[in-house]
Amino acid sequence: MLFCSTTPLLLLQLCSGLSLDTVRDFLTREEDTIVFSLIERAKYPLNPPAYYVPAYFAGRRHDASFAELFVRESEAVQAKAGRYQSQQEIPFFPFRVPFPLAPPYNFTSELYSAAAFVNVNDEIWSVYFSLLLPLLAKNGDDGSYAATVASDLVCLQALSRRINYGRYVAEVKFRGDQQNYTTLIRNKDKDALMKLLTSEAQEDAVKRRVQKKAMVFGRNVTLDGPVETGDSNNGRASFKVDPSLVYKLYGQWVIPLTKQVELQYLLHRLD
Amino acid sequence: MAEQLSLAAVRGALIREEDSIVFALIERARRPRNAPAYYAPDAGTDDGRSLAEFFVREAEALHAKTGHYEKPEDVPFFPQDLPSPLFPIKGYPKVLHPFASSVSVNDAIWKMYFNELLPLFTVDGDDGYYAETVALDFACLKALSRRIHYGKYVAEVKFKDAPQDYSPLIHAKGTDALMNLLTFKAVEEKVKKRVEKKARIFGQNVTLEDGVDKHEGSADDSECKVNPKVLSELYDRWVMPLTKDVEVEYLLRRLD
């Protein structure tokens, strides 16, 4: 774990070794990031014009929403700065950049290269805008479309990172039980693989923990006395993001999509 | 924000911005210092800029094209040669003096953030994720800049509440006297305590074992992702003083 002192520390990064523990630590830390990003998005109302297609600007019509245009352009800037060089993050709109301006860094690759491309960014995009946003943000339009979509991008990146991390989860599981997995992969036995990848007890713990984080991070912190815990008549109104929405997000989308990634990765693991 | 210019609305916005600042710092603290992101090479790149500066300039150009810098609280770090908005902008009620848009303390914020603040809450080390790092820096800078430039609204509200107190000082260009009038030590102490508490609560390690109120009173600060004392120091030494600088700078031109 990282401490907040100034002494140099050993960092639990992929390059120092992939294990079930490092993978779990990463996923657990990513929960905080996801909850923060949802809370920050919920600061703005829905702002529907940001998502209308087509978008009009500079006198031209674009067959994409303002949100999509903004994300494309942002990812291009980030790519120029060297993002997406490690395999850990995958852009929503792949962009070929010949000369990243970032100082070079030798990232070790822990993933099997033929399977590293596996991702579900298209599904994440669609779930986020069609299903999650309407539940997350209040109705309304305050005109701050750029800030709104910038915060959408942060949510998307966090969800994408977490869900596509399934590749690392799958890699660790594969290495831990190579014979068994190899047989199932050769037989393309998706059901059996999915069974191996599923632990209901663990998934339940994850959902409950992330729901709790939404309660802790989304509360209204004041200096007077104990803070509302949400079980009084105030209920959910006192949280910036509905904790049960976060529970649902993980249960219906984050965990299943992560397992999809794990499965797809494994199916390519012997290519 | 501008729809309801009252002290309550302004205080509410400032309080909400505390959460954003704490979240942004916690997220940045996930990565080590990553010093190469801040080197400005003397040769090689076009103008010898650091990756951080390159990224912020490009990101701001994109934000400007989308009309992000129209409101007084949204101030760019590199205002020269920003492109004009390409998207239709929704109008908003103008409640501040027109001079408000030219008040900026972003140079001071930039220096403070990279030279003083970063070393306080990031660990030494280099994980190579420079692009992610500077994106996180940008989020911190934006949150800090927003909070500090809300001072324009604070100043307007205070002026409107007591123009007879402020006008003579403005005419006399009494910077110190204005600063005195704007300072409420008791409020500042509360702000420091509250932001420290937020760092303690939001930066804790949440597990299923403890109750939800675990870190309400005392907490083991070394377990927090950002040391809560860093937040109170940040507000005490920089955020609140810089906000008051904005307030004074705004007020000095308020009667123009």
Coordinates of C-alpha atoms in Angstrom, one line a residue:
Chain A
M1 CA 0.0 0.0 0.0
L2 CA 1.1 3.5 -0.5
F3 CA 1.8 5.7 2.5
C4 CA 1.7 9.4 2.5
S5 CA 5.2 10.1 3.6
T6 CA 8.0 11.3 1.5
T7 CA 10.2 8.3 1.8
P8 CA 10.8 6.4 -1.4
L9 CA 8.6 3.4 -1.8
L10 CA 8.3 0.2 -3.6
L11 CA 5.4 0.6 -5.9
L12 CA 2.9 -2.1 -6.6
Q13 CA 2.9 -1.7 -10.4
L14 CA 2.5 -4.4 -13.0
C15 CA 6.2 -4.2 -13.9
S16 CA 7.2 -5.4 -10.4
G17 CA 5.1 -8.5 -10.7
L18 CA 1.6 -9.7 -11.5
S19 CA -0.2 -11.7 -8.8
L20 CA -3.7 -12.2 -7.5
D21 CA -2.9 -9.8 -4.7
T22 CA -1.6 -7.0 -6.9
V23 CA -4.6 -7.5 -9.2
R24 CA -7.0 -7.3 -6.3
D25 CA -5.3 -4.2 -4.9
F26 CA -5.6 -2.5 -8.3
L27 CA -9.3 -3.3 -8.7
T28 CA -10.0 -2.2 -5.1
R29 CA -8.2 1.2 -5.6
E30 CA -10.0 1.7 -8.9
E31 CA -13.3 1.5 -7.0
D32 CA -12.4 4.8 -5.2
T33 CA -11.5 6.4 -8.6
I34 CA -14.8 5.3 -10.1
V35 CA -16.9 6.6 -7.2
F36 CA -15.1 9.9 -7.2
S37 CA -15.6 10.3 -10.9
L38 CA -19.3 9.6 -10.6
I39 CA -19.7 12.0 -7.8
E40 CA -18.0 14.7 -9.9
R41 CA -20.2 14.0 -12.9
A42 CA -23.3 14.2 -10.7
K43 CA -22.3 17.8 -9.9
Y44 CA -23.7 18.8 -13.3
P45 CA -27.3 18.2 -14.5
L46 CA -27.9 15.9 -17.4
N47 CA -27.2 18.6 -20.0
P48 CA -28.8 16.8 -22.9
P49 CA -27.5 19.1 -25.7
A50 CA -24.0 17.7 -25.1
Y51 CA -25.2 14.3 -26.4
Y52 CA -27.4 15.3 -29.3
V53 CA -26.5 14.0 -32.7
P54 CA -25.7 15.7 -35.0
A55 CA -23.6 18.4 -33.4
Y56 CA -23.1 21.7 -35.1
F57 CA -20.1 23.8 -34.8
A58 CA -18.1 26.3 -36.9
G59 CA -21.0 26.2 -39.4
R60 CA -20.6 22.5 -40.1
R61 CA -22.7 19.5 -39.2
H62 CA -21.0 16.5 -37.6
D63 CA -22.5 13.0 -37.4
A64 CA -21.4 12.7 -33.8
S65 CA -22.3 14.3 -30.5
F66 CA -20.4 17.1 -28.8
A67 CA -19.4 14.5 -26.3
E68 CA -17.9 12.2 -28.9
L69 CA -16.0 15.0 -30.6
F70 CA -14.7 16.2 -27.3
V71 CA -13.6 12.7 -26.3
R72 CA -11.9 12.1 -29.6
E73 CA -10.0 15.4 -29.4
S74 CA -9.1 14.8 -25.8
E75 CA -7.8 11.3 -26.4
A76 CA -5.7 12.7 -29.3
V77 CA -4.0 15.2 -27.0
Q78 CA -3.4 12.5 -24.4
A79 CA -2.0 10.1 -27.0
K80 CA 0.4 12.8 -28.1
A81 CA 1.5 13.1 -24.5
G82 CA 2.2 9.4 -24.4
R83 CA -0.9 7.9 -22.9
Y84 CA -1.8 4.4 -24.3
Q85 CA 1.8 3.4 -24.7
S86 CA 1.6 1.0 -21.8
Q87 CA -1.1 -1.7 -22.4
Q88 CA -3.0 -0.7 -19.3
E89 CA -5.3 1.8 -21.0
I90 CA -7.1 1.5 -24.3
P91 CA -8.6 4.6 -26.0
F92 CA -12.2 4.7 -27.1
F93 CA -11.1 6.1 -30.4
P94 CA -7.8 4.6 -31.4
F95 CA -5.5 7.3 -32.8
R96 CA -2.3 6.7 -34.6
V97 CA 0.4 9.0 -33.2
P98 CA 3.8 8.7 -34.8
F99 CA 5.8 10.7 -32.3
P100 CA 4.6 10.7 -28.7
L101 CA 6.2 13.7 -27.0
A102 CA 6.5 12.0 -23.6
P103 CA 9.9 11.0 -22.3
P104 CA 10.3 7.3 -23.2
Y105 CA 9.8 4.6 -20.6
N106 CA 10.3 0.9 -20.8
F107 CA 7.0 -0.6 -19.8
T108 CA 7.2 -4.3 -19.1
S109 CA 4.4 -6.2 -20.7
E110 CA 2.6 -8.7 -18.5
L111 CA 0.0 -9.6 -21.0
Y112 CA 0.1 -12.2 -23.7
S113 CA 0.6 -10.1 -26.8
A114 CA -1.9 -11.8 -29.1
A115 CA -4.6 -11.3 -26.5
A116 CA -3.7 -7.8 -25.2
F117 CA -6.0 -6.0 -27.6
V118 CA -9.2 -7.5 -26.1
N119 CA -11.5 -4.8 -24.7
V120 CA -15.2 -3.9 -24.5
N121 CA -14.9 -0.1 -24.9
D122 CA -17.8 0.0 -27.3
E123 CA -20.1 -1.6 -24.7
I124 CA -18.8 0.6 -22.0
W125 CA -19.5 3.7 -24.1
S126 CA -23.0 2.6 -24.8
V127 CA -23.8 1.5 -21.3
Y128 CA -22.5 4.8 -19.9
F129 CA -24.5 7.2 -22.1
S130 CA -27.7 5.2 -22.6
L131 CA -28.1 3.5 -19.2
L132 CA -26.0 5.0 -16.5
L133 CA -26.1 8.7 -17.2
P134 CA -29.9 9.1 -17.1
L135 CA -29.8 7.4 -13.6
L136 CA -26.8 9.4 -12.4
A137 CA -27.5 13.0 -13.3
K138 CA -30.5 15.1 -12.4
N139 CA -32.6 16.5 -15.2
G140 CA -31.7 20.0 -16.4
D141 CA -29.4 22.1 -18.5
D142 CA -26.9 24.5 -17.1
G143 CA -24.9 25.1 -20.3
S144 CA -21.6 23.9 -18.9
Y145 CA -21.2 21.3 -21.6
A146 CA -17.4 21.3 -21.8
A147 CA -17.0 20.7 -18.0
T148 CA -19.8 18.1 -18.1
V149 CA -18.2 16.1 -20.9
A150 CA -14.8 16.5 -19.4
S151 CA -16.1 14.7 -16.3
D152 CA -17.8 12.1 -18.5
L153 CA -14.4 11.3 -20.0
V154 CA -13.0 10.8 -16.5
C155 CA -15.8 8.3 -15.7
L156 CA -15.3 6.5 -19.0
Q157 CA -11.6 6.2 -18.5
A158 CA -12.0 4.8 -15.0
L159 CA -14.6 2.3 -16.1
S160 CA -12.6 1.3 -19.1
R161 CA -9.5 0.8 -17.1
R162 CA -11.2 -1.3 -14.5
I163 CA -13.2 -3.4 -16.9
N164 CA -10.4 -4.0 -19.4
Y165 CA -8.2 -4.9 -16.5
G166 CA -10.0 -8.2 -16.9
R167 CA -7.1 -9.1 -19.2
Y168 CA -4.7 -9.0 -16.2
V169 CA -7.1 -10.9 -14.0
A170 CA -7.3 -13.6 -16.7
E171 CA -3.6 -13.7 -17.1
V172 CA -3.0 -14.3 -13.4
K173 CA -5.7 -16.9 -13.3
F174 CA -4.3 -18.6 -16.4
R175 CA -0.8 -18.7 -14.9
G176 CA -2.2 -20.1 -11.7
D177 CA -3.8 -23.1 -13.3
Q178 CA -2.4 -23.4 -16.7
Q179 CA -3.3 -27.0 -17.4
N180 CA -6.9 -26.7 -16.6
Y181 CA -7.3 -23.4 -18.5
T182 CA -5.5 -24.7 -21.5
T183 CA -7.8 -27.7 -21.9
L184 CA -10.9 -25.5 -21.6
I185 CA -9.5 -22.9 -24.0
R186 CA -8.6 -25.6 -26.6
N187 CA -12.2 -26.9 -26.3
K188 CA -13.5 -23.4 -26.5
D189 CA -15.7 -24.3 -23.5
K190 CA -17.0 -20.9 -22.7
D191 CA -19.5 -22.0 -20.0
A192 CA -16.8 -23.9 -18.1
L193 CA -14.4 -21.0 -18.4
M194 CA -17.0 -18.6 -17.1
K195 CA -17.7 -20.8 -14.2
L196 CA -14.0 -20.9 -13.3
L197 CA -13.9 -17.1 -13.5
T198 CA -17.0 -16.5 -11.3
S199 CA -17.0 -16.3 -7.5
E200 CA -20.3 -15.1 -6.3
A201 CA -19.1 -14.5 -2.8
Q202 CA -16.3 -12.3 -4.0
E203 CA -18.6 -10.4 -6.4
D204 CA -21.0 -9.8 -3.6
A205 CA -18.3 -8.4 -1.4
V206 CA -17.1 -6.1 -4.2
K207 CA -20.6 -4.8 -4.8
R208 CA -21.2 -4.1 -1.1
R209 CA -17.9 -2.4 -0.6
V210 CA -18.3 -0.1 -3.6
Q211 CA -21.8 0.8 -2.4
K212 CA -20.3 1.6 1.0
K213 CA -17.6 3.8 -0.7
A214 CA -20.4 5.7 -2.4
M215 CA -21.9 6.4 1.0
V216 CA -18.6 7.4 2.6
F217 CA -17.3 9.6 -0.3
G218 CA -20.6 11.0 -1.3
R219 CA -21.8 12.2 2.1
N220 CA -22.1 15.8 3.0
V221 CA -19.3 16.4 5.4
T222 CA -19.8 19.2 8.0
L223 CA -18.0 20.1 11.2
D224 CA -21.1 19.5 13.4
G225 CA -21.4 16.2 15.0
P226 CA -21.8 12.7 13.5
V227 CA -22.6 12.7 9.8
E228 CA -25.9 11.3 8.4
T229 CA -25.4 7.7 7.5
G230 CA -28.4 7.6 5.2
D231 CA -30.6 5.3 7.3
S232 CA -32.6 8.2 8.7
N233 CA -35.5 9.9 7.0
N234 CA -32.9 11.8 5.0
G235 CA -32.1 8.6 3.2
R236 CA -30.5 8.8 -0.2
A237 CA -31.0 12.5 -0.6
S238 CA -28.0 13.2 1.6
F239 CA -25.6 11.4 -0.8
K240 CA -24.2 12.9 -3.9
V241 CA -24.6 9.7 -5.8
D242 CA -27.2 7.1 -4.9
P243 CA -25.2 4.2 -3.3
S244 CA -27.7 1.6 -4.7
L245 CA -27.0 3.0 -8.2
V246 CA -23.3 2.2 -7.7
Y247 CA -24.2 -1.3 -6.4
K248 CA -26.3 -1.8 -9.6
L249 CA -23.5 -0.4 -11.8
Y250 CA -21.1 -3.0 -10.5
G251 CA -23.6 -5.8 -10.4
Q252 CA -25.2 -5.3 -13.8
W253 CA -22.3 -3.9 -15.8
V254 CA -18.9 -3.6 -14.4
I255 CA -18.5 -7.1 -13.1
P256 CA -20.2 -8.9 -16.0
L257 CA -18.3 -6.8 -18.6
T258 CA -15.0 -7.5 -16.8
K259 CA -15.7 -11.2 -17.0
Q260 CA -16.5 -10.9 -20.7
V261 CA -13.0 -9.4 -21.1
E262 CA -11.5 -12.2 -19.1
L263 CA -13.2 -14.8 -21.2
Q264 CA -12.3 -13.2 -24.5
Y265 CA -8.7 -12.8 -23.3
L266 CA -8.5 -16.4 -22.4
L267 CA -10.0 -17.5 -25.7
H268 CA -7.0 -15.8 -27.4
R269 CA -4.5 -16.8 -24.8
L270 CA -3.2 -19.7 -26.9
D271 CA -3.2 -17.9 -30.3
Chain B
M1 CA -23.6 29.7 -9.9
A2 CA -24.4 33.2 -11.2
E3 CA -28.2 32.7 -11.1
Q4 CA -28.3 33.2 -7.4
L5 CA -25.7 35.5 -6.2
S6 CA -26.0 35.3 -2.4
L7 CA -23.5 34.6 0.3
A8 CA -25.2 31.3 0.9
A9 CA -25.0 30.3 -2.7
V10 CA -21.3 31.3 -2.9
R11 CA -20.4 29.5 0.3
G12 CA -22.2 26.4 -1.0
A13 CA -20.2 26.5 -4.2
L14 CA -16.9 26.9 -2.2
I15 CA -17.9 24.0 0.1
R16 CA -18.7 21.7 -2.9
E17 CA -15.4 22.7 -4.5
E18 CA -13.5 21.4 -1.4
D19 CA -14.7 17.8 -2.3
S20 CA -13.5 18.3 -5.8
I21 CA -10.1 19.5 -4.6
V22 CA -9.7 16.6 -2.1
F23 CA -10.7 14.0 -4.8
A24 CA -8.3 15.5 -7.3
L25 CA -5.4 15.4 -4.9
I26 CA -6.2 11.8 -3.8
E27 CA -6.2 10.7 -7.4
R28 CA -2.9 12.5 -8.2
A29 CA -1.4 10.9 -5.1
R30 CA -2.0 7.5 -6.6
R31 CA 1.0 8.2 -8.9
P32 CA 4.5 8.9 -7.7
R33 CA 6.3 12.2 -8.4
N34 CA 7.2 11.3 -12.0
A35 CA 9.6 14.1 -12.3
P36 CA 10.4 13.6 -16.0
A37 CA 6.9 15.0 -16.7
Y38 CA 8.1 18.3 -15.4
Y39 CA 11.5 18.6 -17.0
A40 CA 11.8 21.4 -19.5
P41 CA 14.5 20.2 -21.9
D42 CA 16.7 23.0 -23.2
A43 CA 16.8 21.4 -26.6
G44 CA 14.7 18.8 -28.5
T45 CA 11.1 19.8 -28.2
D46 CA 9.8 22.9 -30.0
D47 CA 10.1 25.4 -27.3
G48 CA 11.7 23.6 -24.5
R49 CA 8.4 23.1 -22.6
S50 CA 7.8 20.4 -20.1
L51 CA 5.2 17.7 -20.8
A52 CA 3.0 19.2 -18.2
E53 CA 3.0 22.6 -19.9
F54 CA 2.5 21.0 -23.3
F55 CA -0.5 19.0 -22.1
V56 CA -2.2 21.9 -20.3
R57 CA -1.8 24.2 -23.3
E58 CA -3.3 21.6 -25.7
A59 CA -6.1 20.7 -23.3
E60 CA -7.0 24.3 -22.7
A61 CA -7.0 25.0 -26.5
L62 CA -9.6 22.2 -26.8
H63 CA -11.6 23.5 -23.8
A64 CA -11.6 27.0 -25.3
K65 CA -12.9 25.7 -28.6
T66 CA -15.8 24.3 -26.6
G67 CA -16.5 27.6 -24.9
H68 CA -15.3 26.6 -21.5
Y69 CA -13.7 29.9 -20.5
E70 CA -16.7 32.1 -20.7
K71 CA -17.5 32.2 -17.0
P72 CA -15.5 34.3 -14.5
E73 CA -14.6 31.3 -12.4
D74 CA -13.1 29.4 -15.3
V75 CA -9.7 31.0 -16.0
P76 CA -7.1 29.5 -18.4
F77 CA -3.5 29.1 -17.3
F78 CA -2.3 30.0 -20.8
P79 CA -4.7 32.6 -22.1
Q80 CA -2.6 34.0 -25.0
D81 CA -3.7 32.8 -28.4
L82 CA -6.5 30.6 -27.2
P83 CA -8.9 29.7 -30.0
S84 CA -12.4 31.1 -30.1
P85 CA -15.3 28.9 -29.2
L86 CA -16.6 26.8 -32.1
F87 CA -19.7 25.6 -30.4
P88 CA -22.8 27.7 -29.6
I89 CA -22.6 28.8 -26.0
K90 CA -25.6 29.0 -23.7
G91 CA -25.8 32.5 -22.3
Y92 CA -25.6 33.0 -18.6
P93 CA -26.6 36.0 -16.4
K94 CA -23.7 38.4 -15.9
V95 CA -23.7 39.4 -12.2
L96 CA -20.1 40.6 -11.9
H97 CA -18.3 43.8 -13.1
P98 CA -17.0 43.3 -16.6
F99 CA -13.5 43.6 -15.4
A100 CA -13.9 40.3 -13.6
S101 CA -12.8 38.3 -16.6
S102 CA -9.3 39.8 -16.6
V103 CA -8.6 39.0 -12.9
S104 CA -6.3 35.9 -12.8
V105 CA -3.9 34.6 -10.2
N106 CA -3.2 31.4 -12.2
D107 CA 0.6 32.1 -12.5
A108 CA 0.8 32.0 -8.7
I109 CA -1.4 28.8 -8.6
W110 CA 0.8 27.1 -11.2
K111 CA 4.0 27.9 -9.3
M112 CA 2.5 26.9 -6.0
Y113 CA 1.2 23.6 -7.3
F114 CA 4.4 22.3 -8.9
N115 CA 7.0 23.8 -6.6
E116 CA 5.4 23.7 -3.2
L117 CA 2.3 21.4 -3.2
L118 CA 3.4 18.4 -5.3
P119 CA 6.4 17.5 -3.1
L120 CA 4.1 17.5 -0.1
F121 CA 1.7 14.8 -1.1
T122 CA 3.4 12.7 -3.8
V123 CA 6.0 10.0 -3.1
D124 CA 9.3 9.9 -4.8
G125 CA 9.4 7.6 -7.7
D126 CA 8.9 7.1 -11.4
D127 CA 6.4 4.7 -12.9
G128 CA 6.5 6.0 -16.5
Y129 CA 2.8 7.0 -16.6
Y130 CA 3.6 10.6 -17.4
A131 CA 0.6 11.4 -19.6
E132 CA -1.8 10.1 -16.9
T133 CA 0.1 12.1 -14.3
V134 CA -0.1 15.4 -16.1
A135 CA -3.8 14.8 -16.8
L136 CA -4.3 14.4 -13.1
D137 CA -2.2 17.5 -12.4
F138 CA -4.5 19.4 -14.8
A139 CA -7.6 18.2 -12.8
C140 CA -6.0 19.5 -9.6
L141 CA -5.0 22.8 -11.2
K142 CA -8.5 23.3 -12.6
A143 CA -10.2 22.6 -9.2
L144 CA -7.8 24.9 -7.3
S145 CA -8.2 27.7 -9.9
R146 CA -11.9 27.5 -9.9
R147 CA -12.1 27.6 -6.1
I148 CA -9.7 30.6 -5.9
H149 CA -11.4 32.5 -8.7
Y150 CA -14.8 32.2 -7.0
G151 CA -13.3 35.0 -5.0
K152 CA -14.8 37.3 -7.6
Y153 CA -18.3 36.3 -6.5
V154 CA -17.4 36.4 -2.9
A155 CA -16.1 40.0 -3.4
E156 CA -19.2 41.0 -5.3
V157 CA -21.6 39.7 -2.6
K158 CA -19.6 41.3 0.2
F159 CA -19.5 44.6 -1.7
K160 CA -23.3 44.5 -2.4
D161 CA -24.0 43.8 1.3
A162 CA -22.0 46.8 2.5
P163 CA -21.0 49.2 -0.3
Q164 CA -20.6 52.0 2.2
D165 CA -17.8 50.1 3.9
Y166 CA -16.0 49.1 0.8
S167 CA -16.3 52.2 -1.5
P168 CA -14.1 54.5 0.5
L169 CA -11.4 51.9 0.7
I170 CA -11.6 51.2 -3.0
H171 CA -11.3 54.9 -3.8
A172 CA -8.3 55.1 -1.6
K173 CA -6.8 52.0 -3.1
G174 CA -6.3 50.7 0.5
T175 CA -5.2 47.1 -0.3
D176 CA -4.3 46.3 3.3
A177 CA -7.5 47.8 4.7
L178 CA -9.6 45.9 2.1
M179 CA -7.7 42.7 3.0
N180 CA -8.6 43.3 6.7
L181 CA -12.3 43.8 5.9
L182 CA -12.4 40.6 3.8
T183 CA -10.8 38.4 6.5
F184 CA -12.8 36.4 9.0
K185 CA -10.4 34.3 11.0
A186 CA -13.2 32.3 12.6
V187 CA -14.6 31.3 9.2
E188 CA -11.1 30.5 7.9
E189 CA -10.4 28.2 10.8
K190 CA -13.7 26.3 10.1
V191 CA -12.8 25.9 6.5
K192 CA -9.4 24.5 7.4
K193 CA -10.9 22.0 9.8
R194 CA -13.5 20.9 7.4
V195 CA -11.2 20.3 4.5
E196 CA -8.9 18.4 6.8
K197 CA -11.8 16.3 7.9
K198 CA -12.8 15.6 4.2
A199 CA -9.3 14.5 3.4
R200 CA -9.5 12.1 6.4
I201 CA -12.9 10.7 5.3
F202 CA -12.4 10.6 1.5
G203 CA -8.8 9.3 1.7
Q204 CA -9.4 6.5 4.1
N205 CA -9.2 2.8 3.2
V206 CA -12.9 1.7 3.1
T207 CA -13.4 -1.9 3.9
L208 CA -16.5 -3.9 4.7
E209 CA -15.3 -4.7 8.2
D210 CA -15.6 -1.3 9.8
G211 CA -18.7 0.8 10.4
V212 CA -19.4 3.7 8.1
D213 CA -18.5 6.2 10.7
K214 CA -15.1 4.7 11.5
H215 CA -13.0 7.8 10.8
E216 CA -15.3 10.4 12.2
G217 CA -13.3 11.4 15.2
S218 CA -9.6 10.6 15.4
A219 CA -8.1 8.6 12.6
D220 CA -4.8 7.1 11.7
D221 CA -3.7 9.8 9.3
S222 CA -0.8 7.7 7.9
E223 CA -3.5 5.4 6.4
C224 CA -5.0 8.3 4.4
K225 CA -4.2 8.5 0.8
V226 CA -3.3 12.2 1.3
N227 CA -2.2 13.4 4.7
P228 CA -5.1 15.6 6.0
K229 CA -2.6 18.1 7.3
V230 CA -1.6 18.8 3.7
L231 CA -5.1 19.9 3.0
S232 CA -5.3 22.3 5.9
E233 CA -1.8 23.7 5.0
L234 CA -2.9 24.0 1.4
Y235 CA -5.9 26.1 2.3
D236 CA -4.1 28.0 5.0
R237 CA -1.0 29.0 3.1
W238 CA -2.3 29.3 -0.4
V239 CA -6.0 28.7 -1.3
M240 CA -7.5 31.2 1.1
P241 CA -4.8 33.9 0.7
L242 CA -5.0 33.6 -3.1
T243 CA -8.7 33.8 -3.0
K244 CA -8.5 37.0 -1.0
D245 CA -6.0 38.4 -3.5
V246 CA -8.6 37.7 -6.2
E247 CA -11.2 39.5 -4.0
V248 CA -9.0 42.5 -3.5
E249 CA -8.0 42.7 -7.2
Y250 CA -11.7 42.5 -8.2
L251 CA -12.8 45.1 -5.7
L252 CA -10.1 47.6 -6.7
R253 CA -11.7 47.9 -10.1
R254 CA -15.3 47.5 -8.9
L255 CA -16.1 51.1 -9.1
D256 CA -14.6 51.8 -12.5

